[in-house]
Amino acid sequence: LHRNLSDLDRDFLLSSATFFVQASYEEGLGLSMVEALSYDLPILSSKTYGSIECVVHNANGILVDDSKSFEEEFSQAIIEMCKLDLCGLRNKSHEIFMEKFDSRKSKKEFLNILYDFMSA
C-alpha cells in the first residue's frame, strides 16, 4: 500500500506494475483507476459505480461483487488475475482508456456540445 506519492513515484509504480488492485465498498469514478488504464494496466476491483466505467469483467480485469464472503472472493480473484492473459487484458485496458478517457476525444466531444449549444 502506498500513500501520498509524488507524481514521479506514482508513475514509476504504475509503469512497473503487472496489474492494478483496488478494493473499496463505494467508489465514484476514481482517478486512480483511470490512471491505471492510462498505463494499460489490467484492473482487479470491487464492483462499484466507478469501477464499471473502467473495467469490463474478464476483458480487461475482474470485478468482485460485494458479498458476505467478499474478502475470500477478492483473494481468489488475485490468484485468478495471475492466470489470465495479461497481454490481452492490457490491450483491452488501452482500448477502454482511449475510448472513454483520452483527452483529445473529451475535448472534441466538449467542443461539439458547445457548438450545438451555440447553434441552437
PDB file of C-alpha atoms in Angstrom:
ATOM      1  CA  LEU A   1       0.000   0.000   0.000  1.00  0.00           C
ATOM      2  CA  HIS A   2       1.307   3.398  -0.957  1.00  0.00           C
ATOM      3  CA  ARG A   3       0.134   6.770   0.290  1.00  0.00           C
ATOM      4  CA  ASN A   4       0.994  10.374  -0.514  1.00  0.00           C
ATOM      5  CA  LEU A   5       3.135   9.513  -3.513  1.00  0.00           C
ATOM      6  CA  SER A   6       4.832  12.118  -5.619  1.00  0.00           C
ATOM      7  CA  ASP A   7       3.797  12.129  -9.280  1.00  0.00           C
ATOM      8  CA  LEU A   8       7.172  10.631 -10.181  1.00  0.00           C
ATOM      9  CA  ASP A   9       6.803   7.792  -7.652  1.00  0.00           C
ATOM     10  CA  ARG A  10       3.228   7.104  -8.803  1.00  0.00           C
ATOM     11  CA  ASP A  11       4.292   6.992 -12.450  1.00  0.00           C
ATOM     12  CA  PHE A  12       7.166   4.634 -11.643  1.00  0.00           C
ATOM     13  CA  LEU A  13       4.909   2.261  -9.718  1.00  0.00           C
ATOM     14  CA  LEU A  14       2.209   2.226 -12.396  1.00  0.00           C
ATOM     15  CA  SER A  15       4.684   1.731 -15.227  1.00  0.00           C
ATOM     16  CA  SER A  16       6.275  -1.242 -13.474  1.00  0.00           C
ATOM     17  CA  ALA A  17       3.062  -2.887 -12.211  1.00  0.00           C
ATOM     18  CA  THR A  18       1.601  -6.136 -13.523  1.00  0.00           C
ATOM     19  CA  PHE A  19      -1.970  -5.143 -12.689  1.00  0.00           C
ATOM     20  CA  PHE A  20      -3.842  -2.627 -10.550  1.00  0.00           C
ATOM     21  CA  VAL A  21      -5.821  -3.611  -7.454  1.00  0.00           C
ATOM     22  CA  GLN A  22      -8.486  -1.506  -5.757  1.00  0.00           C
ATOM     23  CA  ALA A  23     -10.876  -2.812  -3.139  1.00  0.00           C
ATOM     24  CA  SER A  24     -13.444  -0.361  -1.885  1.00  0.00           C
ATOM     25  CA  TYR A  25     -17.078  -0.676  -0.909  1.00  0.00           C
ATOM     26  CA  GLU A  26     -18.074   2.539  -2.652  1.00  0.00           C
ATOM     27  CA  GLU A  27     -16.214   4.425  -5.345  1.00  0.00           C
ATOM     28  CA  GLY A  28     -17.213   7.064  -7.807  1.00  0.00           C
ATOM     29  CA  LEU A  29     -15.132   7.342 -10.921  1.00  0.00           C
ATOM     30  CA  GLY A  30     -11.798   7.138  -9.158  1.00  0.00           C
ATOM     31  CA  LEU A  31      -8.851   8.911 -10.729  1.00  0.00           C
ATOM     32  CA  SER A  32      -6.540   6.099  -9.643  1.00  0.00           C
ATOM     33  CA  MET A  33      -8.343   3.610 -11.901  1.00  0.00           C
ATOM     34  CA  VAL A  34      -8.260   5.998 -14.850  1.00  0.00           C
ATOM     35  CA  GLU A  35      -4.530   6.491 -14.243  1.00  0.00           C
ATOM     36  CA  ALA A  36      -4.072   2.706 -14.187  1.00  0.00           C
ATOM     37  CA  LEU A  37      -5.910   2.467 -17.511  1.00  0.00           C
ATOM     38  CA  SER A  38      -3.634   5.152 -18.953  1.00  0.00           C
ATOM     39  CA  TYR A  39      -0.745   2.747 -18.276  1.00  0.00           C
ATOM     40  CA  ASP A  40      -2.701  -0.083 -19.972  1.00  0.00           C
ATOM     41  CA  LEU A  41      -2.948  -1.983 -16.700  1.00  0.00           C
ATOM     42  CA  PRO A  42      -5.461  -4.759 -16.145  1.00  0.00           C
ATOM     43  CA  ILE A  43      -7.626  -3.926 -13.129  1.00  0.00           C
ATOM     44  CA  LEU A  44      -8.915  -6.014 -10.248  1.00  0.00           C
ATOM     45  CA  SER A  45     -11.574  -4.107  -8.347  1.00  0.00           C
ATOM     46  CA  SER A  46     -14.633  -4.380  -6.221  1.00  0.00           C
ATOM     47  CA  LYS A  47     -17.728  -3.774  -8.319  1.00  0.00           C
ATOM     48  CA  THR A  48     -18.780  -0.150  -7.782  1.00  0.00           C
ATOM     49  CA  TYR A  49     -20.380   2.554  -9.908  1.00  0.00           C
ATOM     50  CA  GLY A  50     -16.945   3.911 -10.765  1.00  0.00           C
ATOM     51  CA  SER A  51     -15.243   0.605 -11.468  1.00  0.00           C
ATOM     52  CA  ILE A  52     -17.844  -0.472 -14.001  1.00  0.00           C
ATOM     53  CA  GLU A  53     -16.839   2.594 -16.050  1.00  0.00           C
ATOM     54  CA  CYS A  54     -13.253   1.327 -16.202  1.00  0.00           C
ATOM     55  CA  VAL A  55     -13.482  -2.461 -16.102  1.00  0.00           C
ATOM     56  CA  VAL A  56     -15.188  -4.879 -18.433  1.00  0.00           C
ATOM     57  CA  HIS A  57     -15.291  -8.093 -16.397  1.00  0.00           C
ATOM     58  CA  ASN A  58     -12.939 -10.727 -17.855  1.00  0.00           C
ATOM     59  CA  ALA A  59     -11.984  -8.408 -20.734  1.00  0.00           C
ATOM     60  CA  ASN A  60      -9.546  -6.012 -19.042  1.00  0.00           C
ATOM     61  CA  GLY A  61      -9.834  -7.213 -15.479  1.00  0.00           C
ATOM     62  CA  ILE A  62     -12.014  -8.720 -12.815  1.00  0.00           C
ATOM     63  CA  LEU A  63     -14.843  -7.173 -10.834  1.00  0.00           C
ATOM     64  CA  VAL A  64     -15.732  -8.694  -7.466  1.00  0.00           C
ATOM     65  CA  ASP A  65     -19.274  -8.228  -6.149  1.00  0.00           C
ATOM     66  CA  ASP A  66     -19.840  -7.098  -2.593  1.00  0.00           C
ATOM     67  CA  SER A  67     -20.965 -10.131  -0.599  1.00  0.00           C
ATOM     68  CA  LYS A  68     -20.613 -11.789   2.777  1.00  0.00           C
ATOM     69  CA  SER A  69     -17.509 -13.563   1.506  1.00  0.00           C
ATOM     70  CA  PHE A  70     -16.018 -10.514  -0.241  1.00  0.00           C
ATOM     71  CA  GLU A  71     -12.543 -10.880   1.280  1.00  0.00           C
ATOM     72  CA  GLU A  72     -12.315 -14.539   0.250  1.00  0.00           C
ATOM     73  CA  GLU A  73     -13.641 -13.845  -3.264  1.00  0.00           C
ATOM     74  CA  PHE A  74     -11.251 -10.915  -3.674  1.00  0.00           C
ATOM     75  CA  SER A  75      -8.319 -13.091  -2.594  1.00  0.00           C
ATOM     76  CA  GLN A  76      -9.333 -15.734  -5.137  1.00  0.00           C
ATOM     77  CA  ALA A  77      -9.616 -13.045  -7.810  1.00  0.00           C
ATOM     78  CA  ILE A  78      -5.990 -12.020  -7.189  1.00  0.00           C
ATOM     79  CA  ILE A  79      -4.937 -15.608  -7.857  1.00  0.00           C
ATOM     80  CA  GLU A  80      -7.169 -15.735 -10.953  1.00  0.00           C
ATOM     81  CA  MET A  81      -5.661 -12.489 -12.326  1.00  0.00           C
ATOM     82  CA  CYS A  82      -2.232 -14.104 -12.269  1.00  0.00           C
ATOM     83  CA  LYS A  83      -3.533 -16.917 -14.505  1.00  0.00           C
ATOM     84  CA  LEU A  84      -5.175 -14.712 -17.156  1.00  0.00           C
ATOM     85  CA  ASP A  85      -3.720 -13.462 -20.443  1.00  0.00           C
ATOM     86  CA  LEU A  86      -2.347 -10.197 -19.067  1.00  0.00           C
ATOM     87  CA  CYS A  87      -1.240  -9.038 -22.527  1.00  0.00           C
ATOM     88  CA  GLY A  88      -4.808  -9.329 -23.813  1.00  0.00           C
ATOM     89  CA  LEU A  89      -6.123  -7.563 -20.707  1.00  0.00           C
ATOM     90  CA  ARG A  90      -3.593  -4.758 -21.220  1.00  0.00           C
ATOM     91  CA  ASN A  91      -4.735  -4.304 -24.808  1.00  0.00           C
ATOM     92  CA  LYS A  92      -8.362  -4.022 -23.697  1.00  0.00           C
ATOM     93  CA  SER A  93      -7.424  -1.535 -20.941  1.00  0.00           C
ATOM     94  CA  HIS A  94      -5.718   0.580 -23.587  1.00  0.00           C
ATOM     95  CA  GLU A  95      -8.854   0.439 -25.779  1.00  0.00           C
ATOM     96  CA  ILE A  96     -11.102   1.456 -22.883  1.00  0.00           C
ATOM     97  CA  PHE A  97      -8.829   4.341 -21.918  1.00  0.00           C
ATOM     98  CA  MET A  98      -8.696   5.662 -25.484  1.00  0.00           C
ATOM     99  CA  GLU A  99     -12.443   5.236 -25.952  1.00  0.00           C
ATOM    100  CA  LYS A 100     -13.596   6.829 -22.706  1.00  0.00           C
ATOM    101  CA  PHE A 101     -10.837   8.949 -21.188  1.00  0.00           C
ATOM    102  CA  ASP A 102      -8.429  10.192 -23.851  1.00  0.00           C
ATOM    103  CA  SER A 103      -8.233  13.988 -23.504  1.00  0.00           C
ATOM    104  CA  ARG A 104      -8.348  14.596 -27.265  1.00  0.00           C
ATOM    105  CA  LYS A 105     -11.648  12.758 -27.568  1.00  0.00           C
ATOM    106  CA  SER A 106     -13.048  14.520 -24.492  1.00  0.00           C
ATOM    107  CA  LYS A 107     -12.081  17.935 -25.883  1.00  0.00           C
ATOM    108  CA  LYS A 108     -13.668  17.117 -29.231  1.00  0.00           C
ATOM    109  CA  GLU A 109     -16.906  15.961 -27.573  1.00  0.00           C
ATOM    110  CA  PHE A 110     -16.961  19.072 -25.379  1.00  0.00           C
ATOM    111  CA  LEU A 111     -16.475  21.333 -28.391  1.00  0.00           C
ATOM    112  CA  ASN A 112     -19.286  19.525 -30.245  1.00  0.00           C
ATOM    113  CA  ILE A 113     -21.634  20.091 -27.313  1.00  0.00           C
ATOM    114  CA  LEU A 114     -20.602  23.744 -27.155  1.00  0.00           C
ATOM    115  CA  TYR A 115     -21.108  24.145 -30.909  1.00  0.00           C
ATOM    116  CA  ASP A 116     -24.564  22.532 -30.721  1.00  0.00           C
ATOM    117  CA  PHE A 117     -25.490  24.825 -27.844  1.00  0.00           C
ATOM    118  CA  MET A 118     -24.344  27.939 -29.667  1.00  0.00           C
ATOM    119  CA  SER A 119     -26.072  26.884 -32.907  1.00  0.00           C
ATOM    120  CA  ALA A 120     -29.448  26.408 -31.219  1.00  0.00           C
TER     121      ALA A 120
END
